[in-house]
XYZ file of C-alpha atoms in Angstrom:
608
model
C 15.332 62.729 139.913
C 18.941 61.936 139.696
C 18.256 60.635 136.230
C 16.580 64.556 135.351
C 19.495 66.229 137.038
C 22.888 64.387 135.138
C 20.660 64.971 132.060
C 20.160 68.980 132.363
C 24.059 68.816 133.317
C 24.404 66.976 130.495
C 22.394 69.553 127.924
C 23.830 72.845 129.956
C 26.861 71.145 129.229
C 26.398 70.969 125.291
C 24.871 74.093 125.302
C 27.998 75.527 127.002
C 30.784 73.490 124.928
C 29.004 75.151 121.587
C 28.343 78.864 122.470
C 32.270 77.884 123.607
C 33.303 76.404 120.158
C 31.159 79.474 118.219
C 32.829 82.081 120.526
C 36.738 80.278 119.551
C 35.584 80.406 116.068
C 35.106 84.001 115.908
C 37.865 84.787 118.145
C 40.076 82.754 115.795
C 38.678 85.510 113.097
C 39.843 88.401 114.709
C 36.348 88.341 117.109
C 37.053 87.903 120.855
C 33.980 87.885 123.154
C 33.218 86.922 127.021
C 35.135 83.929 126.413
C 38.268 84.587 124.932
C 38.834 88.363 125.486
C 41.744 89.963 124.049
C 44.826 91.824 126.129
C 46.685 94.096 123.911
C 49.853 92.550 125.905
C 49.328 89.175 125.698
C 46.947 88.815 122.901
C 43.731 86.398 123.347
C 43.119 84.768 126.318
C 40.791 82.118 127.715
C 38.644 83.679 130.122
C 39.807 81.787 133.762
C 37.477 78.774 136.115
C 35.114 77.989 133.354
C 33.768 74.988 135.468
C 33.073 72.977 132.016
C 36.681 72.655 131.079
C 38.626 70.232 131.554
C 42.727 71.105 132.154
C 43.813 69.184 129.174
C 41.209 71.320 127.120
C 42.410 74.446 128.619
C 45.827 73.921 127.331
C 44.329 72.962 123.911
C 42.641 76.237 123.983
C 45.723 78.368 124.537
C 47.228 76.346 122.004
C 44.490 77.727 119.591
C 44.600 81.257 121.252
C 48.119 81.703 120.433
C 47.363 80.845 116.929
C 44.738 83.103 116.868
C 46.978 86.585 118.892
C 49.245 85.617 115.553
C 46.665 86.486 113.169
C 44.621 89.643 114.479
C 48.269 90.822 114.958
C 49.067 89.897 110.970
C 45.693 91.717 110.365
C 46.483 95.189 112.053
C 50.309 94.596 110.766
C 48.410 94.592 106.901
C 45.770 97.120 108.346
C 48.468 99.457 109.380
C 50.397 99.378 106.168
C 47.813 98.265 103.692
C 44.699 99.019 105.020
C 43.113 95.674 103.568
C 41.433 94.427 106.618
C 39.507 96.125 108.837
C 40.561 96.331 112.608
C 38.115 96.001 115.793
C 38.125 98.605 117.963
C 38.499 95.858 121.334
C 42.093 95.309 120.285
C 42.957 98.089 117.517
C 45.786 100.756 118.618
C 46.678 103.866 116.630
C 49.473 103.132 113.580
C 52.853 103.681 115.127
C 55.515 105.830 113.567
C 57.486 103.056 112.868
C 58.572 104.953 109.865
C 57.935 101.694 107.942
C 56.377 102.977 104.103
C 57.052 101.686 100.849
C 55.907 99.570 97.853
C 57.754 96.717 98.577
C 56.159 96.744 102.390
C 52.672 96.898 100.626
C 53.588 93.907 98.430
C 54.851 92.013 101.336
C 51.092 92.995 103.198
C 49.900 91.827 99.900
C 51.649 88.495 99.975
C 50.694 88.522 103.726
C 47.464 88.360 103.028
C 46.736 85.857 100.424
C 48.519 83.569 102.914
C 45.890 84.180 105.274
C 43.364 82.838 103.204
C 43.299 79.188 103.793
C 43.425 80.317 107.384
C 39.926 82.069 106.865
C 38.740 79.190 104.808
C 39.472 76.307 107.209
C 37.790 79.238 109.690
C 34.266 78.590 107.155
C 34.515 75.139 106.535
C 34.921 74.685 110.488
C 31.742 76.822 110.686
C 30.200 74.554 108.464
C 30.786 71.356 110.307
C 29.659 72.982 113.005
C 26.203 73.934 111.611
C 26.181 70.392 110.877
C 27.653 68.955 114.084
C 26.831 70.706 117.158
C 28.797 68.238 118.861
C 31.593 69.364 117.080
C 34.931 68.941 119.211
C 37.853 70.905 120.363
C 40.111 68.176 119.217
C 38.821 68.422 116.249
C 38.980 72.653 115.785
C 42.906 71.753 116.898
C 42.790 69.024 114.228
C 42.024 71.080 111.586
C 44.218 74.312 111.965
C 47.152 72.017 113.079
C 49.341 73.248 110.202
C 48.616 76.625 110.802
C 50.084 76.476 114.277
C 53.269 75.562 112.900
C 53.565 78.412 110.070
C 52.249 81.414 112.187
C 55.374 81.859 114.611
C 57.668 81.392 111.616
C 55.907 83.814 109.551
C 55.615 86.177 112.633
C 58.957 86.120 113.044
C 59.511 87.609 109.394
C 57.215 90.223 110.086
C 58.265 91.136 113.700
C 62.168 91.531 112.451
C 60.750 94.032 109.764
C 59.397 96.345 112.342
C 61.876 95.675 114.594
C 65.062 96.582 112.345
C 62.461 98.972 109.816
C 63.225 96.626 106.877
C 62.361 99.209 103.987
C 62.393 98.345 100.011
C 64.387 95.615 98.636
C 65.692 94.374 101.990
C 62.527 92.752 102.467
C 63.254 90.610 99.584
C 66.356 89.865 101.565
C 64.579 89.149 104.764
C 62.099 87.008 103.147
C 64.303 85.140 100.900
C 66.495 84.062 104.061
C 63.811 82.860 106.202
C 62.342 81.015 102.962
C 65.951 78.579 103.627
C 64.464 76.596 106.570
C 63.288 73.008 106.561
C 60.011 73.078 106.828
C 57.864 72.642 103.699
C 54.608 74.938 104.724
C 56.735 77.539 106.116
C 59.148 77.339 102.977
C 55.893 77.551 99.810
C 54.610 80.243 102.502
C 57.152 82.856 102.183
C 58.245 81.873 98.401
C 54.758 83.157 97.826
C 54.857 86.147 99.732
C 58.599 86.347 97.759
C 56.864 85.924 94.568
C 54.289 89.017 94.997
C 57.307 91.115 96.725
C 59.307 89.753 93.196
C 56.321 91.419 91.520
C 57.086 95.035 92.194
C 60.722 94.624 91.081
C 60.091 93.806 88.169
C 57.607 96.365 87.057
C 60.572 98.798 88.414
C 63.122 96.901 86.225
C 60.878 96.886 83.048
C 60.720 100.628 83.599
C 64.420 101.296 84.504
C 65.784 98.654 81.482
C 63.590 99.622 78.628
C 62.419 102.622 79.370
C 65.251 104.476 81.169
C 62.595 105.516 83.968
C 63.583 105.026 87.763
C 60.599 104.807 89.509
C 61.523 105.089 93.175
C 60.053 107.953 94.815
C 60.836 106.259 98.527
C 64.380 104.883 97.914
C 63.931 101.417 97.793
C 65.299 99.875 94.579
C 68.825 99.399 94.193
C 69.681 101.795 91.428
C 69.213 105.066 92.561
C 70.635 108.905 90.662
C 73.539 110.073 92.398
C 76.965 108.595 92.263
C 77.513 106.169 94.703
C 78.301 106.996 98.400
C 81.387 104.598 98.069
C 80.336 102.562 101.735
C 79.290 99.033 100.497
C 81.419 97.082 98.283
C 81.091 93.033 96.931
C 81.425 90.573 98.605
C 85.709 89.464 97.717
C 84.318 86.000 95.783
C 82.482 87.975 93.278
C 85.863 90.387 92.803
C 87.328 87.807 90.290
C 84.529 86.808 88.275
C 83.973 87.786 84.718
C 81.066 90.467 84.147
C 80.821 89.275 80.233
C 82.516 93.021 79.355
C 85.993 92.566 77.520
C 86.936 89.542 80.096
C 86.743 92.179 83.007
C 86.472 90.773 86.152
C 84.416 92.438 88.990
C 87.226 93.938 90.946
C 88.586 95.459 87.810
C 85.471 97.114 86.976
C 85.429 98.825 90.410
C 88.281 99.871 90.189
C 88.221 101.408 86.830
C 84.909 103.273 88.396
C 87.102 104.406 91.484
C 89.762 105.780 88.743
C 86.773 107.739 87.252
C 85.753 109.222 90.599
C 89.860 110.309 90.934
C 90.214 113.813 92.800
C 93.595 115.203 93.511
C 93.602 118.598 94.896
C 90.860 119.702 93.165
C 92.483 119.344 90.122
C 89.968 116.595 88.267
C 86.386 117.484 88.164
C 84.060 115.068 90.140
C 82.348 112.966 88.299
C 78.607 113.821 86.896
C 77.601 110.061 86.448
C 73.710 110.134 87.116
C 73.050 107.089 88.213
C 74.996 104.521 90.685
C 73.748 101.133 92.743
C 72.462 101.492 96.441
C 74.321 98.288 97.314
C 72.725 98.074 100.628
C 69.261 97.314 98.519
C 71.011 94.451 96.565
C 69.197 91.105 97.443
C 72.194 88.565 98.218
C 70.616 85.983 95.652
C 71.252 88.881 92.683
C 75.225 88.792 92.348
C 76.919 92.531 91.804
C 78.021 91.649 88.446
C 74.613 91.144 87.410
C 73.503 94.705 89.114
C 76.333 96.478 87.417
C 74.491 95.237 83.793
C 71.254 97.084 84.528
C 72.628 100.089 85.849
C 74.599 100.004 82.548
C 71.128 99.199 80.593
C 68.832 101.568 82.522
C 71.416 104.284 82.438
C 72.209 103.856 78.598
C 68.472 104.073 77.880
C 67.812 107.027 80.144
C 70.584 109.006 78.075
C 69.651 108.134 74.671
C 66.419 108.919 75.109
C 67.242 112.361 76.692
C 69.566 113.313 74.297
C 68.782 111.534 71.322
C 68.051 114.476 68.669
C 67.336 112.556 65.775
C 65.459 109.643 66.543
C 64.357 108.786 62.881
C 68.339 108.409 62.179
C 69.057 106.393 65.279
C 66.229 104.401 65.641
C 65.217 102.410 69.360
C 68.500 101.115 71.117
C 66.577 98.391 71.917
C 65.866 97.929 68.621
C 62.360 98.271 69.070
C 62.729 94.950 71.192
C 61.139 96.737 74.117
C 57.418 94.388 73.530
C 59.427 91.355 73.984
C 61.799 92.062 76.773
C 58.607 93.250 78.512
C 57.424 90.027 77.664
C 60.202 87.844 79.228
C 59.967 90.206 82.450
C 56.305 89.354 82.781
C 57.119 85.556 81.969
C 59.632 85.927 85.299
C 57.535 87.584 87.156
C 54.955 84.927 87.018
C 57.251 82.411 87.883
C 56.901 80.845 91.445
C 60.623 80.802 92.320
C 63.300 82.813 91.376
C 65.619 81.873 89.009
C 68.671 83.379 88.976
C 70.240 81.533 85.636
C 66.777 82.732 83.578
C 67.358 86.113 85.098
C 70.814 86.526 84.433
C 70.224 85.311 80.748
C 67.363 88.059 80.238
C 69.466 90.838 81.459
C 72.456 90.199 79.745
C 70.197 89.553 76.553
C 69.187 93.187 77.451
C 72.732 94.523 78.064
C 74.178 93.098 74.644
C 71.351 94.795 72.627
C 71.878 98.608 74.063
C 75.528 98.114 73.795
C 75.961 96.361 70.415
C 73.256 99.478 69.237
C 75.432 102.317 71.290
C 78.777 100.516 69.602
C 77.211 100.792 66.312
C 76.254 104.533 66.752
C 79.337 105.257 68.181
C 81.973 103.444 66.039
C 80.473 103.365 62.722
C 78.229 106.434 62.533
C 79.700 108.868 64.941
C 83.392 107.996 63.749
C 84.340 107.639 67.165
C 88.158 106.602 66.157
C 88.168 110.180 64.189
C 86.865 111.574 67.557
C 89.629 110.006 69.760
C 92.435 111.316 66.831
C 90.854 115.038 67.370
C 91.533 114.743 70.882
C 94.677 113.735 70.394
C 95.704 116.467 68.256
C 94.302 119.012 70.479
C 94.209 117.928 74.173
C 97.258 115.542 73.763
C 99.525 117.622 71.610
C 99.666 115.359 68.800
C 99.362 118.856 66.198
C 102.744 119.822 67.918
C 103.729 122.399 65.172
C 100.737 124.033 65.925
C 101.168 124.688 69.471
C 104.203 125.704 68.960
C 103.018 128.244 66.974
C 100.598 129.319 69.296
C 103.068 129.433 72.165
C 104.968 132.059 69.968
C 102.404 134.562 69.479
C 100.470 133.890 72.778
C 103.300 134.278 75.022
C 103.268 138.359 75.777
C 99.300 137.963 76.576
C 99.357 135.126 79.167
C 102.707 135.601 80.387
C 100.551 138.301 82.712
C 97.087 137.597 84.908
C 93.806 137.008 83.010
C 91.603 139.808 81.946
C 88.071 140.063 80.357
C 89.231 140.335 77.078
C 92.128 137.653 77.480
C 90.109 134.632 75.973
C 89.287 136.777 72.864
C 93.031 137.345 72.416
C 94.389 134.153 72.322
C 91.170 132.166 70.483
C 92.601 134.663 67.344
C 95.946 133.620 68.167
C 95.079 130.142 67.824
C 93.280 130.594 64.626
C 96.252 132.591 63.409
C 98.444 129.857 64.419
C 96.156 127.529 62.824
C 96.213 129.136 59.125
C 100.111 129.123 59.591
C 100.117 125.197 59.613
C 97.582 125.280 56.976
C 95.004 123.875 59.602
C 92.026 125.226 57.829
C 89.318 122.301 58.805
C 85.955 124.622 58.424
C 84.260 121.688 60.117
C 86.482 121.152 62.959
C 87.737 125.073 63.961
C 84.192 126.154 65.168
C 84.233 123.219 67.381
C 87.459 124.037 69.254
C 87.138 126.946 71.695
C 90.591 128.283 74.133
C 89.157 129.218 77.858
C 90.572 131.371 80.301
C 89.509 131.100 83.762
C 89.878 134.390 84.987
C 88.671 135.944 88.254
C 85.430 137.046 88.207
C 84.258 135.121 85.001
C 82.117 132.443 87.108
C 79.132 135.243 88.488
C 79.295 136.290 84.644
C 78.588 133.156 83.784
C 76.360 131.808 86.241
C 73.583 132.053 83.878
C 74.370 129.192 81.111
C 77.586 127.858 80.614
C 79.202 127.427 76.905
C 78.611 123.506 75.687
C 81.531 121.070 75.966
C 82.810 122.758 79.669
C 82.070 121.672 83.090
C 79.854 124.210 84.963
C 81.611 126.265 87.661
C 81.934 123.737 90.488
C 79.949 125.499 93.977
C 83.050 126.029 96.189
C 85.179 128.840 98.118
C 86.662 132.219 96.403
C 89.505 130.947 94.239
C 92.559 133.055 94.197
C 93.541 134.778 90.745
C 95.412 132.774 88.548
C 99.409 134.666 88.127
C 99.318 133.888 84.561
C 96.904 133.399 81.676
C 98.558 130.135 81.153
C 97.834 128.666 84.421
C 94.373 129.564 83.453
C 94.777 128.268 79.874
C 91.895 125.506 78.673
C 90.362 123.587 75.653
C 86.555 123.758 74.924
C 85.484 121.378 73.177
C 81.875 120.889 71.231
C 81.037 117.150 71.893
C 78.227 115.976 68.974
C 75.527 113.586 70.263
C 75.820 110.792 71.203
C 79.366 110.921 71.762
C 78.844 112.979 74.787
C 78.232 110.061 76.817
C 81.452 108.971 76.411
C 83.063 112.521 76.538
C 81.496 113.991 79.567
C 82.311 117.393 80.900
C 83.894 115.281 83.734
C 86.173 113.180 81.246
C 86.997 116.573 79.101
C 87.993 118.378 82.276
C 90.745 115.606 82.942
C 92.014 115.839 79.357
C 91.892 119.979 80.452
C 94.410 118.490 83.050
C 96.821 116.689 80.943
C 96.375 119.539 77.949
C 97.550 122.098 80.276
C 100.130 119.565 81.842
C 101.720 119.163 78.344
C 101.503 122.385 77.080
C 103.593 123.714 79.987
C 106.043 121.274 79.445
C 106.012 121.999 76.029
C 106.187 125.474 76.726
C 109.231 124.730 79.324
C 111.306 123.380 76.393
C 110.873 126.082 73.997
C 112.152 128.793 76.435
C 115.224 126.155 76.644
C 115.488 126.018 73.233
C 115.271 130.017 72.993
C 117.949 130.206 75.724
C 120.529 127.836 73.890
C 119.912 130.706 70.970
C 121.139 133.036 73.001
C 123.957 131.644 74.722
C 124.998 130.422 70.890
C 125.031 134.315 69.837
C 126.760 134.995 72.734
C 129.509 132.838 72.178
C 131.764 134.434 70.824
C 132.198 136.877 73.310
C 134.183 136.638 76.597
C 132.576 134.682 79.341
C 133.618 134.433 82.961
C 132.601 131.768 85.611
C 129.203 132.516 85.844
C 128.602 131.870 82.145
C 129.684 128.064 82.009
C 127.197 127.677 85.087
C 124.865 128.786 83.409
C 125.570 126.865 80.572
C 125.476 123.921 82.712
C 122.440 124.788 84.280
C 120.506 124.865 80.505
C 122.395 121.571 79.720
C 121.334 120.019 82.467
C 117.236 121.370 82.476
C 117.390 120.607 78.502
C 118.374 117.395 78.425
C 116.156 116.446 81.518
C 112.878 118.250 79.490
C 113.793 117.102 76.200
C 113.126 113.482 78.087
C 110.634 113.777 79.942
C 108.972 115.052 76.483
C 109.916 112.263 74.917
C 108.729 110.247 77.648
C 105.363 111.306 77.891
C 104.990 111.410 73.429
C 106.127 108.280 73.138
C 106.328 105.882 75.963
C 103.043 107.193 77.503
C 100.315 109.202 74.934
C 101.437 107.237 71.892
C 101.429 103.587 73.527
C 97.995 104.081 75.602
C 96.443 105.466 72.394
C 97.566 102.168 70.363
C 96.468 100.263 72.897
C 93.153 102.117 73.186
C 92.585 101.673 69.470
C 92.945 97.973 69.292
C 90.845 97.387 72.246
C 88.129 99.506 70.245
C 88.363 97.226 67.401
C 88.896 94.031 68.348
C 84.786 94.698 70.060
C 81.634 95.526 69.120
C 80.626 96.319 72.928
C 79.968 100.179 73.922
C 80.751 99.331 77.481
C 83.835 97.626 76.773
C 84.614 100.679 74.852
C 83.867 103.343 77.774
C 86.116 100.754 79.850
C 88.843 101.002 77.804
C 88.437 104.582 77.827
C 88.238 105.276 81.436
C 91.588 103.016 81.827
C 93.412 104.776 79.196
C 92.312 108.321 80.601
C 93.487 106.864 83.923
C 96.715 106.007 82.912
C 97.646 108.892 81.576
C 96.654 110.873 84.386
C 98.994 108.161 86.679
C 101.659 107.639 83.879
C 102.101 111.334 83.593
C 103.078 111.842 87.297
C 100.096 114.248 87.342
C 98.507 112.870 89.867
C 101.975 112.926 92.333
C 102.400 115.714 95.143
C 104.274 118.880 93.349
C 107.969 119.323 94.582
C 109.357 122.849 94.752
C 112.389 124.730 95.564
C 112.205 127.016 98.495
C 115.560 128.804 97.990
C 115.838 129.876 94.774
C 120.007 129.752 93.229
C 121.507 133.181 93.221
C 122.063 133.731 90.045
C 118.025 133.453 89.005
């Protein structure tokens, strides 16, 4: 009898130890039963005084439960985002509005995933053995998903400080990547895979920003995004002094040329209408700034040209109809299972040399962008002085007086008249030159479409009327593709600046000059006291004008511009070029004393 009764503990015992083994199978798939139930706080659980466990197989079993809580909450993590894997209903809970979206998430649920499948296959092959072995022990279900219970808390870790902090786009390539910098090896290949599917998407969005000029981002998560930039995050100080490859710039000279182009002074400069800018914040820490700033310059570059190219069979592809291999070497990276950043760098600035040797070419030696520059010096600069000061002479009774409607009519015929008397009769280059007055009133009349070559009325309060026309005085001026994307309405309003900057300093020392006529045919006559102040006084202004006009000819337009010029030829880079430019339009703006607070005299001398 005692013999029957230890062996029907014996066999209730198997029986017992295998529906127990079966049951932490499937619970270990996402299955929990009467065994190991699941508690949406605490995840699965062994079910409590189970009088066929031992304590040191209880512990074993909670080992495997927590294990097991890791993955069904990996599965409704991908379910929630992904919807890859179908939840139970015992432990699912309605998607929270985390707020979490994107394509980079989805890629990262993606990568998620695929690790999970050795998980599920040891799962099989331990169902296997079992089918084979019912005597199949927990040691050896521990055993056998031993690795797993050392990559699951890392891993969870990943994804618990992406819903905690709502990770979006390419930060999760930044999360990832720095928890892929521990020590231990399955942890490490884990998360370079997920990296590697995550790596996956941002490529497809650089192939399509770089050769195509597309920015595919509908939820904000690359780091190139249209809009200039919101000027919070800047790089990091050891990238500041590092050469970008562009003219021996270094990284803190390129920003700061960029900050120069962004320049506002009381309204005076027009803000900038770049497109396109970097979302810092997005930058992954292994992709330097310097290597960001290249494709913004490529994906930008291509966007424009093919926007605005209007004759495509003269131009050609500014890759050079490269584009198939490019896209080739993208998809080469993109298959790779680690990043490299030297084989990145080397694609991209492969990339970046072929737009702007191909934008340098169009500019330079088909565009004539030197004869470009020495039109706006003639015109914006003043460099065609006898014919300003022609115009100043027969505009000066119709803008000495506010604007009217018919105002800009006026003086445009003056300026042609002024151009036939210096035998300025340039058929091709008249039509393209256009005088402005800004007159009160004029912006609802032209709210409709705005003349080419001017920068659209800018959305702010009622300004107050001009007192003169030549305080409303500009230069329009027809910019012929593709030179507009070097001349911007942005850049041409700041040469609107300087042009009206010079031609009232101009203007300054030919009522000096007219004054000194007068006093000369008066000088015969008696004079009393008042006189030789006033001589004094016209001295004084003249020789202080006739300075500061030298000054700013020579010393300031005429130096820049030879500098300008030899940067321009000693390259055959387009970026180097708009560099140059951007420093050169800066300068003059700075050099100029434009840019300084005005000083003026309250009390006015009594004899004025």
């Amino acid at each position: 009898d005692s013999l029957n009764i230890n062996i029907s503990m014996y066999f209730n015992f198997t029986l017992d130890t295998g529906k127990m083994i079966h049951e932490l199978l499937l619970a270990l798939s996402g299955y929990p039963g009467t065994i190991f139930t699941w508690n949406k706080r605490n995840g699965l659980q062994v079910s409590q005084d189970l009088p066929f466990l031992h304590p040191s197989e209880t512990s074993v079993l909670n080992r495997l439960c927590k294990m097991g809580t890791d993955y069904v909450r990996f599965a409704e993590f991908i379910e929630q985002h992904t919807g890859h894997v179908h939840q139970q209903e015992h432990y699912s809970s309605q998607p929270s509005q985390s707020g979490l979206h994107g394509i980079y998430l989805r890629a990262f649920c993606t990568g998620l995933n695929s690790m999970l499948q050795p998980y599920r296959h040891a799962l099989l092959d331990l169902e296997k053995e079992f089918l084979g072995d019912p005597h199949l022990s927990i040691s050896h279900v521990n055993y056998m998903l031993e690795q797993f219970q050392l990559l699951f808390p890392s891993v969870m870790v990943v994804v618990e400080t992406i819903k905690s902090q709502k990770i979006h786009g390419c930060q999760i390539l930044e999360t990832v990547y720095k928890h892929s910098c521990g020590g231990l090896p399955p942890v490490r290949m884990a998360l370079e895979k997920i990296l590697a599917v995550c790596h996956g998407v941002m490529y497809k969005q650089l192939a399509a920003w770089m050769l195509h000029g597309l920015l595919l981002d509908q939820s904000e998560e690359f780091f190139v995004k249209q809009g200039p930039s919101a000027g919070g995050a800047t790089a990091a100080q050891e990238e500041e002094e590092e050469d970008l490859g562009i003219g021996g710039l270094s990284g803190k000279q390129l920003r700061e040329l960029q900050d120069l182009r962004l320049i506002e002074e009381e309204n005076m400069l027009a803000p900038s209408l770049q497109q396109f800018s970097l979302r810092v914040e997005m930058l992954p820490s292994y992709i330097p700034v310097r290597v960001a700033e290249k494709i913004l310059f490529v994906g930008e570059s291509v966007q424009m040209f093919e926007n605005h190219n209007q004759s495509p069979s003269r131009a050609g592809s500014i890759l050079k109809h490269q584009e198939d291999m490019f896209a080739a070497e993208l998809h080469r990276l993109k298959q790779q299972p680690l990043f490299s950043l030297v084989d990145f760098e080397n694609l991209v600035d492969g990339i970046r040399s072929t737009v702007a040797e191909h934008l340098w070419t169009l500019m330079v030696e088909e565009s004539d962008l030197l004869g470009q520059l020495k039109i706006i010096k003639d015109f914006y600069l003043l460099g065609r002085g006898e014919l300003y000061q022609v115009f100043i002479d027969l505009a000066q009774h119709m803008l000495k007086t506010p604007p009217s409607a018919v105002t800009e009519h006026d003086v445009n015929v003056a300026f042609q008249q002024a151009a036939h008397k210096v035998l300025l009769d340039d058929d091709n280059l008249l039509p393209l030159l256009h005088l402005t007055i800004d007159y009160q009133g004029k912006e609802s009349k032209e709210a409709s479409g705005n003349r080419e070559g001017t920068t659209p009325p800018q959305e702010t309060s009622p300004r107050e009327a001009p007192p003169t026309g030549w305080a409303a005085l500009g230069l329009a001026y027809k910019v012929q593709w593709p030179l507009h994307i070097l001349f911007t309405p942005a850049v041409l309003e700041k040469y609107n600046v300087v042009f009206r900057y010079l031609l009232s300093v101009r203007r300054v020392q030919s009522e000096l000059q007219h004054c000194w006529a007068l006093q000369m045919q008066r000088k015969h006559l008696k004079s009393n006291q008042m006189d030789a102040v006033k001589w004094r006084l016209r001295n004084h202004m003249a020789f202080l004008v006739d300075n500061l006009q030298y000054y700013l000819q020579v010393d300031v337009l005429e130096s820049q511009f030879s500098q300008l010029l030899q940067q321009i030829n000693a390259t055959r880079d387009f970026e180097s070029i708009r560099l140059a430019h951007d420093h050169f339009l800066s300068n003059l703006l700075a050099q100029s004393f434009i840019l300084l607070k005005p000083v003026s005299v309250r009390n006015k001398p009594p004899f004025m």
